Amino acid sequence: MKPAAFEYFRPSTLEEALEILARYEPEAKVLAGGQSLVPLMNFRLAQPRYLIDIGGLTDLAEIREENGSLAIGAMTRQSAIEDSPVVRAKSPLLFEATKRVAHRTIRNRGTIGGSLAHADPSAEYPAVLTALDGDVVALGPDGERVIPAPELFLTVCTTTLAPTEVLTEVRLPATGPRTGCAFTELSRRHGDWAIVGVAATITLAEGGECEEARIALAGAGQVPLRCREAEGLLQGRLPVAELIQEAAESCEAAAEPLEDIHASAVYKRAMVRVFVERALTTALSRAQRGQNAA
Amino acid sequence: MQHKIKLTVNGVAYERSVDPRKLLTDFLREDLGLIGTHVGCEHGVCGACTVFMGGESVRSCLMFAVQADGAEIVTVEGLSENGELTPLQQAFWENHGLQCGFCTPGMLACATELLRRNPDPSEDEIVETLAGVLCRCTGYRQIIESVVAAAASAGAPDNR
């Protein structure tokens, strides 16, 4: 299938991009990596009349550490995240999730900003942002604003970004030394869309109790699902196998996955339980060893 | 409205005018006559359209030709030089790494990139890479063996 006709712009500054976006919205769409948008255009499920290619805005493709956080420019390619020693050290959860994003070829073009703005509930990055309580920075005609993860994802493939806004940066807290992280995913083959995905962290206190647990699910609803009840079960207690199982069952009960060609909702819910248990077990082991995904 | 683009493909410089909606795949095939890049799905899942841009593999069906302005593209036709098969292509030849050949441009591109980044990959790493390209003929076994053989052969990794 071929896309419908459109006018193409390749601005050299963010200001120029915003100006074109404001002039032509709601018929304009920002093109980042194109790995989600172009398939939609080729199917004609999306038919923007004006396409604004921000691939030239290299300022938006930097990875910075500041004040115990990672600030990742929205145009940072997923392959650059995969290859970044800073990400591997400071956000092992993001690193491990990146390895599950499609295939290397897709990651060479796909961006972190694009993945979050596209907001596919089965995608890895929205679950990671949700688990870590990260936020994004958006720039529009009225200026800049910060959108925390719980306020970003509205429903399937819909965020609270205004049509005149561009997502410019993603911010994640750095992972501390007593925290173990794990990203697990069930897919038909490695690289396929997640049937369910789990982003989990466990932070241990001195005595080995769970000081904090974080669990977010991909593919368990219309937006990434943060499992606060399960997190509460773990908090302050020794994370023995039975407790992890209880937490996994809590996630299973909370999940509201959408049925599709690959799996029924019942199956997906059962797999939530299995993959949460695996993620928590791995995260715990890594926290105990003081060693995240190598 | 047409856009002028200047790009290099397999070492040859081209200057053309394109409609923005023209996919890079179709530009390579129709405007430049390079039909080695195949059209399998047009939505980025089959990998038969894989080419190199700026030294990195990309799915050309997920790019518009207009985005390749100023770029250096290498297609499957550009992998070999002077008609000599690369060690990887030789390994495909010797290990029956293709039947109909439709997925082969994608397989060669992805395997070439893998061996450049990791000259001694494990079989798991090879399988993970090849999983991104759909093959309906071979069942993958001989393709995997071709890449294993290419990695093991005492040649330098493909340098393109």
Short mmCIF file of N, CA and C in Angstrom, two decimals, chain A residues 1-10 31-35 38-39 41-44 51 53 79 82-83 99 103-109 189-190 193, chain B residues 1 3 20-23 26 30 39 41-45 50-51 53 56-59 61-64 66-67 110 113 117 128-129 131-134 140:
data_model
loop_
_atom_site.label_atom_id
_atom_site.label_comp_id
_atom_site.label_asym_id
_atom_site.label_seq_id
_atom_site.Cartn_x
_atom_site.Cartn_y
_atom_site.Cartn_z
N MET A 1 0.85 -1.19 0.00
CA MET A 1 0.00 0.00 0.00
C MET A 1 0.88 1.24 0.00
N LYS A 2 0.40 2.28 -0.61
CA LYS A 2 1.19 3.51 -0.67
C LYS A 2 0.47 4.60 0.12
N PRO A 3 1.23 5.48 0.72
CA PRO A 3 0.59 6.53 1.53
C PRO A 3 -0.14 7.54 0.65
N ALA A 4 -1.10 8.24 1.25
CA ALA A 4 -1.78 9.34 0.57
C ALA A 4 -0.80 10.51 0.43
N ALA A 5 -1.15 11.41 -0.46
CA ALA A 5 -0.24 12.54 -0.73
C ALA A 5 -0.15 13.47 0.46
N PHE A 6 1.00 14.06 0.63
CA PHE A 6 1.20 15.03 1.71
C PHE A 6 2.29 16.00 1.30
N GLU A 7 2.34 17.12 2.02
CA GLU A 7 3.44 18.06 1.86
C GLU A 7 4.48 17.78 2.93
N TYR A 8 5.73 17.92 2.58
CA TYR A 8 6.82 17.50 3.47
C TYR A 8 7.67 18.70 3.85
N PHE A 9 7.97 18.77 5.14
CA PHE A 9 8.85 19.82 5.64
C PHE A 9 9.97 19.18 6.45
N ARG A 10 11.14 19.74 6.35
CA ARG A 10 12.25 19.28 7.17
C ARG A 10 12.90 20.50 7.83
N LEU A 31 7.00 13.79 12.20
CA LEU A 31 7.67 12.53 11.85
C LEU A 31 8.98 12.47 12.61
N ALA A 32 9.12 11.48 13.48
CA ALA A 32 10.37 11.28 14.21
C ALA A 32 11.12 10.11 13.53
N GLY A 33 11.08 8.92 14.11
CA GLY A 33 11.76 7.77 13.50
C GLY A 33 10.95 7.13 12.39
N GLY A 34 9.63 7.33 12.45
CA GLY A 34 8.76 6.80 11.40
C GLY A 34 8.43 5.33 11.50
N GLN A 35 8.95 4.63 12.50
CA GLN A 35 8.77 3.18 12.55
C GLN A 35 7.36 2.78 13.00
N VAL A 38 4.94 5.61 9.80
CA VAL A 38 4.93 5.31 8.36
C VAL A 38 4.12 4.05 8.05
N PRO A 39 4.19 2.98 8.87
CA PRO A 39 3.27 1.87 8.60
C PRO A 39 1.81 2.32 8.58
N MET A 41 0.71 5.25 7.83
CA MET A 41 0.49 6.04 6.61
C MET A 41 0.41 5.12 5.39
N ASN A 42 1.25 4.08 5.38
CA ASN A 42 1.22 3.15 4.25
C ASN A 42 -0.10 2.40 4.17
N PHE A 43 -0.71 2.14 5.32
CA PHE A 43 -2.02 1.51 5.36
C PHE A 43 -3.14 2.52 5.15
N ARG A 44 -2.75 3.80 5.11
CA ARG A 44 -3.70 4.92 5.04
C ARG A 44 -4.60 5.00 6.27
N LEU A 51 3.53 16.77 6.73
CA LEU A 51 4.41 15.94 7.53
C LEU A 51 5.65 16.75 7.88
N ASP A 53 9.16 16.55 9.36
CA ASP A 53 10.26 15.63 9.67
C ASP A 53 11.25 16.34 10.59
N SER A 79 18.65 2.65 19.00
CA SER A 79 19.93 1.95 18.91
C SER A 79 21.02 2.71 19.68
N GLU A 82 20.53 1.79 23.19
CA GLU A 82 21.02 0.42 23.38
C GLU A 82 22.54 0.40 23.53
N ASP A 83 23.22 1.27 22.79
CA ASP A 83 24.68 1.28 22.78
C ASP A 83 25.29 2.19 23.85
N LYS A 99 16.35 -3.77 24.40
CA LYS A 99 16.70 -4.99 23.68
C LYS A 99 15.46 -5.73 23.19
N HIS A 103 13.51 -4.95 16.34
CA HIS A 103 14.80 -5.48 15.91
C HIS A 103 15.76 -4.33 15.73
N ARG A 104 17.04 -4.66 15.67
CA ARG A 104 18.07 -3.62 15.57
C ARG A 104 17.80 -2.64 14.43
N THR A 105 17.38 -3.16 13.29
CA THR A 105 17.13 -2.30 12.13
C THR A 105 16.06 -1.25 12.44
N ILE A 106 15.01 -1.67 13.14
CA ILE A 106 13.96 -0.73 13.54
C ILE A 106 14.52 0.27 14.53
N ARG A 107 15.34 -0.23 15.46
CA ARG A 107 15.90 0.63 16.50
C ARG A 107 16.88 1.66 15.92
N ASN A 108 17.42 1.38 14.74
CA ASN A 108 18.32 2.36 14.13
C ASN A 108 17.59 3.66 13.77
N ARG A 109 16.29 3.56 13.55
CA ARG A 109 15.50 4.75 13.20
C ARG A 109 14.54 5.19 14.29
N ARG A 189 7.61 -14.26 18.84
CA ARG A 189 9.04 -14.43 18.59
C ARG A 189 9.72 -13.21 19.18
N HIS A 190 11.00 -13.34 19.44
CA HIS A 190 11.75 -12.19 19.92
C HIS A 190 11.63 -11.06 18.89
N TRP A 193 5.59 -7.73 18.69
CA TRP A 193 4.89 -6.93 19.69
C TRP A 193 4.69 -7.75 20.97
N MET B 1 3.81 18.63 -4.77
CA MET B 1 5.04 19.41 -5.02
C MET B 1 6.26 18.49 -4.91
N HIS B 3 10.20 17.36 -4.58
CA HIS B 3 11.42 17.80 -3.88
C HIS B 3 12.63 17.24 -4.61
N PRO B 20 6.90 13.69 -2.22
CA PRO B 20 7.18 13.32 -0.83
C PRO B 20 6.68 11.93 -0.46
N ARG B 21 5.56 11.51 -1.04
CA ARG B 21 4.99 10.23 -0.61
C ARG B 21 5.68 9.02 -1.21
N LYS B 22 6.66 9.23 -2.08
CA LYS B 22 7.36 8.10 -2.68
C LYS B 22 8.23 7.41 -1.64
N LEU B 23 7.99 6.12 -1.41
CA LEU B 23 8.78 5.37 -0.46
C LEU B 23 10.19 5.16 -1.00
N ASP B 26 10.50 2.19 -3.32
CA ASP B 26 10.02 2.38 -4.69
C ASP B 26 10.95 3.28 -5.47
N GLU B 30 12.19 1.81 -8.79
CA GLU B 30 11.58 2.39 -10.00
C GLU B 30 12.43 3.51 -10.59
N VAL B 39 9.98 -5.72 -2.06
CA VAL B 39 8.79 -5.18 -1.40
C VAL B 39 7.99 -6.35 -0.88
N CYS B 41 5.98 -6.25 2.45
CA CYS B 41 4.83 -5.98 3.31
C CYS B 41 4.45 -4.50 3.34
N GLU B 42 5.41 -3.64 3.07
CA GLU B 42 5.21 -2.20 3.11
C GLU B 42 4.73 -1.68 4.46
N HIS B 43 4.97 -2.45 5.51
CA HIS B 43 4.74 -1.87 6.83
C HIS B 43 5.78 -2.29 7.86
N GLY B 44 6.94 -2.63 7.36
CA GLY B 44 8.08 -2.74 8.26
C GLY B 44 8.23 -4.03 9.03
N VAL B 45 7.50 -5.09 8.66
CA VAL B 45 7.64 -6.31 9.46
C VAL B 45 8.40 -7.43 8.76
N THR B 50 15.27 -4.18 3.46
CA THR B 50 16.36 -3.61 4.25
C THR B 50 17.52 -3.15 3.38
N VAL B 51 17.97 -1.92 3.61
CA VAL B 51 19.15 -1.37 2.95
C VAL B 51 20.00 -0.70 4.03
N MET B 53 21.72 2.88 5.27
CA MET B 53 21.77 4.33 5.10
C MET B 53 22.76 4.87 6.14
N GLU B 56 24.07 2.23 8.51
CA GLU B 56 23.19 1.49 9.42
C GLU B 56 22.04 0.87 8.63
N SER B 57 21.62 -0.32 9.04
CA SER B 57 20.51 -0.95 8.33
C SER B 57 19.22 -0.19 8.64
N VAL B 58 18.40 -0.03 7.59
CA VAL B 58 17.09 0.62 7.76
C VAL B 58 16.09 -0.11 6.88
N ARG B 59 14.82 -0.04 7.25
CA ARG B 59 13.76 -0.62 6.43
C ARG B 59 13.30 0.45 5.45
N CYS B 61 11.04 0.63 3.32
CA CYS B 61 9.60 0.88 3.15
C CYS B 61 9.07 1.81 4.23
N LEU B 62 9.88 2.06 5.25
CA LEU B 62 9.45 2.96 6.32
C LEU B 62 10.14 4.31 6.21
N MET B 63 10.65 4.59 5.02
CA MET B 63 11.27 5.89 4.78
C MET B 63 10.75 6.43 3.47
N PHE B 64 10.67 7.72 3.41
CA PHE B 64 10.36 8.37 2.14
C PHE B 64 11.66 8.75 1.46
N VAL B 66 12.47 11.28 -0.01
CA VAL B 66 12.84 12.65 0.28
C VAL B 66 13.68 12.74 1.56
N GLN B 67 13.53 11.75 2.45
CA GLN B 67 14.33 11.73 3.68
C GLN B 67 15.76 11.31 3.42
N CYS B 110 21.07 -7.60 7.34
CA CYS B 110 21.07 -7.74 8.81
C CYS B 110 22.26 -8.55 9.29
N GLU B 113 25.42 -6.43 9.05
CA GLU B 113 25.51 -5.48 10.16
C GLU B 113 25.89 -6.19 11.46
N ARG B 117 29.29 -5.48 13.78
CA ARG B 117 29.23 -5.04 15.19
C ARG B 117 29.80 -6.12 16.10
N GLU B 128 18.54 -14.16 16.93
CA GLU B 128 17.83 -12.94 17.31
C GLU B 128 17.86 -11.93 16.17
N THR B 129 18.99 -11.80 15.50
CA THR B 129 19.10 -10.86 14.38
C THR B 129 18.23 -11.30 13.21
N ALA B 131 15.66 -13.15 13.18
CA ALA B 131 14.23 -13.19 13.49
C ALA B 131 13.52 -11.97 12.95
N GLY B 132 14.27 -10.92 12.67
CA GLY B 132 13.63 -9.71 12.16
C GLY B 132 13.29 -9.76 10.69
N VAL B 133 13.75 -10.78 9.99
CA VAL B 133 13.48 -10.89 8.55
C VAL B 133 12.67 -12.17 8.32
N LEU B 134 11.56 -12.07 7.63
CA LEU B 134 10.68 -13.22 7.43
C LEU B 134 11.10 -14.05 6.23
N TYR B 140 14.82 -21.20 8.01
CA TYR B 140 15.89 -20.46 8.70
C TYR B 140 17.16 -21.24 8.97
#
